[in-house]
Coordinates of C-alpha atoms in Angstrom, one line a residue:
M13 CA -41.1 -58.6 4.3
F14 CA -40.1 -62.1 3.4
A15 CA -43.8 -63.2 3.7
A16 CA -44.8 -60.3 1.5
A17 CA -42.2 -61.3 -1.1
I18 CA -43.4 -64.9 -1.1
A19 CA -47.1 -63.8 -1.4
L20 CA -46.3 -61.5 -4.3
A21 CA -44.3 -64.1 -6.1
A22 CA -47.1 -66.6 -5.6
Y23 CA -49.6 -64.0 -6.8
I24 CA -47.6 -63.4 -10.0
R25 CA -47.0 -67.1 -10.6
A26 CA -50.6 -68.2 -10.1
R27 CA -52.0 -67.1 -13.4
P28 CA -55.7 -67.7 -13.4
R29 CA -57.0 -70.2 -15.8
D30 CA -60.7 -70.7 -16.3
Y31 CA -60.3 -74.4 -16.3
V32 CA -58.6 -74.6 -12.9
P33 CA -61.0 -74.6 -10.0
G34 CA -60.3 -71.8 -7.5
G35 CA -57.6 -70.2 -9.6
H36 CA -59.0 -66.7 -9.4
A37 CA -59.7 -67.1 -5.7
L38 CA -56.2 -68.3 -5.1
R39 CA -54.8 -65.1 -6.6
F40 CA -57.1 -63.1 -4.5
L41 CA -55.9 -64.9 -1.4
F42 CA -52.2 -64.3 -2.3
L43 CA -53.0 -60.6 -2.9
T44 CA -54.7 -60.1 0.5
V45 CA -51.8 -61.9 2.2
F46 CA -49.3 -59.7 0.3
I47 CA -51.1 -56.5 1.4
W48 CA -51.3 -57.7 5.0
S49 CA -47.7 -58.8 5.3
A50 CA -46.3 -55.9 3.3
A51 CA -48.0 -53.3 5.5
Q52 CA -47.0 -55.1 8.7
G53 CA -43.4 -55.5 7.4
L54 CA -43.1 -51.8 6.3
S55 CA -44.3 -50.6 9.7
M56 CA -41.3 -52.2 11.3
F57 CA -39.0 -49.8 9.5
M58 CA -41.1 -46.6 10.2
K59 CA -40.0 -44.1 12.8
S60 CA -43.1 -41.9 12.9
P61 CA -46.0 -43.0 15.2
N62 CA -48.4 -41.5 12.6
A63 CA -46.9 -43.6 9.8
I64 CA -47.0 -46.7 11.9
L65 CA -50.6 -46.1 12.7
L66 CA -51.4 -45.6 9.0
A67 CA -49.6 -48.8 8.1
A68 CA -51.5 -50.7 10.8
Q69 CA -54.8 -49.3 9.4
F70 CA -53.8 -50.1 5.9
S71 CA -52.9 -53.7 6.9
Y72 CA -56.6 -54.2 7.7
I73 CA -57.3 -54.4 4.0
G74 CA -55.5 -57.7 4.0
I75 CA -56.5 -58.7 7.6
A76 CA -60.2 -58.2 6.8
L77 CA -60.2 -59.8 3.4
T78 CA -57.9 -62.8 3.8
P79 CA -60.6 -64.9 5.5
V80 CA -63.0 -64.0 2.8
A81 CA -60.4 -65.0 0.1
W82 CA -59.8 -68.3 1.9
F83 CA -63.5 -69.1 2.0
V84 CA -64.0 -68.2 -1.6
F85 CA -61.0 -70.3 -2.6
A86 CA -62.3 -73.2 -0.6
I87 CA -65.8 -73.2 -2.2
T88 CA -64.5 -72.7 -5.7
Y89 CA -61.5 -75.1 -5.5
S90 CA -63.8 -77.8 -4.0
Q91 CA -66.1 -77.2 -6.9
R92 CA -69.1 -76.5 -4.6
V93 CA -69.6 -73.5 -6.9
R94 CA -67.9 -72.8 -10.2
K95 CA -67.9 -69.1 -9.7
I96 CA -69.0 -67.2 -6.6
S97 CA -72.0 -65.0 -7.2
R98 CA -71.7 -61.2 -6.6
H99 CA -74.5 -61.5 -4.0
L100 CA -72.7 -64.2 -2.0
F101 CA -69.4 -62.3 -2.2
N102 CA -71.0 -59.1 -1.0
T103 CA -72.8 -60.9 1.8
I104 CA -69.7 -62.5 3.2
S105 CA -67.8 -59.2 2.8
V106 CA -70.2 -57.1 5.0
I107 CA -68.3 -57.7 8.3
P108 CA -64.9 -57.3 6.7
A109 CA -66.0 -54.0 5.0
I110 CA -67.3 -52.7 8.3
T111 CA -64.0 -53.8 10.0
L112 CA -61.9 -52.0 7.4
L113 CA -64.0 -48.8 7.7
L114 CA -63.7 -49.0 11.5
A115 CA -59.9 -49.6 11.3
L116 CA -59.4 -46.6 9.1
T117 CA -61.5 -44.4 11.4
N118 CA -60.4 -46.0 14.7
P119 CA -59.1 -42.8 16.3
Q120 CA -62.6 -41.4 16.3
H121 CA -64.3 -44.4 18.1
A122 CA -61.7 -46.9 19.3
L123 CA -63.7 -50.0 18.3
I124 CA -60.8 -51.9 16.7
W125 CA -58.1 -50.7 19.2
S126 CA -59.5 -49.4 22.5
D127 CA -56.1 -48.1 23.4
W128 CA -52.7 -48.0 21.7
S129 CA -49.2 -46.8 22.4
F130 CA -45.8 -46.9 20.9
V131 CA -42.8 -48.5 22.5
E132 CA -39.2 -48.1 21.3
I133 CA -37.0 -51.2 21.7
E134 CA -33.5 -51.4 20.2
G135 CA -34.2 -48.7 17.7
F136 CA -37.5 -50.0 16.5
L137 CA -40.8 -48.3 17.3
G138 CA -43.5 -50.9 18.1
F139 CA -47.3 -50.5 18.0
V140 CA -48.9 -51.9 21.1
T141 CA -52.7 -52.2 21.2
E142 CA -55.5 -53.2 23.4
H143 CA -58.4 -54.6 21.3
G144 CA -61.8 -52.9 21.2
F145 CA -65.2 -54.5 20.9
W146 CA -65.3 -54.8 17.1
F147 CA -62.0 -56.5 16.9
Y148 CA -63.6 -59.5 18.7
V149 CA -66.6 -59.4 16.3
H150 CA -64.2 -59.5 13.4
A151 CA -62.0 -62.2 14.9
V152 CA -65.0 -64.5 15.6
Y153 CA -66.3 -64.0 12.1
S154 CA -62.9 -64.4 10.4
Y155 CA -62.1 -67.6 12.3
S156 CA -65.5 -68.9 11.4
L157 CA -65.0 -68.3 7.7
I158 CA -61.5 -70.0 7.9
L159 CA -62.9 -72.9 9.8
V160 CA -65.9 -73.4 7.4
G161 CA -63.6 -73.0 4.4
T162 CA -61.1 -75.5 5.8
A163 CA -63.9 -78.0 6.6
I164 CA -65.2 -77.7 3.0
L165 CA -61.7 -78.3 1.6
A166 CA -61.1 -81.3 3.9
F167 CA -64.5 -82.8 2.9
A168 CA -63.7 -82.2 -0.8
L169 CA -60.3 -83.8 -0.5
N170 CA -61.8 -86.8 1.2
Q171 CA -64.6 -87.1 -1.5
Y172 CA -62.6 -86.6 -4.7
R173 CA -59.6 -88.7 -5.5
Q174 CA -58.5 -86.4 -8.2
H175 CA -57.8 -83.8 -5.6
Y176 CA -55.2 -86.1 -4.0
Q177 CA -53.5 -86.5 -7.3
T178 CA -53.4 -82.7 -7.9
L179 CA -52.1 -82.2 -4.4
L180 CA -49.4 -84.8 -4.7
A181 CA -48.4 -83.4 -8.1
A182 CA -48.0 -79.9 -6.6
V183 CA -45.7 -81.3 -3.9

């Protein structure tokens, strides 16, 4: 819940400005991290297996979209593009959208979690999963987006000295 609170505070504080590269994408990133961490955090306090499963499914909104948000932030902050086109956004969101749909309907096909159970430890009910086929498709895709986005940012920071000054000013 602490991570969710930080992400929410960052989302509120990061008011988008049209003249700040990546500002809108940064807010989108903070929002996806908030959804992910809030759903995960709330599930720790739930006692019903159905509620925990629902929270795990809901967390996939953030899980699926955070890598997309990171990539969009990377290309807009690095000024590779000023604003991401709807076509590009929709294209890079296909796998996450399928992942979210599969997470929400997982009990019917077990492609995200092939098996799951609930374990009670010291009064907390934990959700234990074995991953299904689509989980690995999503993982490879997500880590690829994160890697490419990070490489774009690293290249941009190396190319443009003003990024160093902005980064140092933020610290």
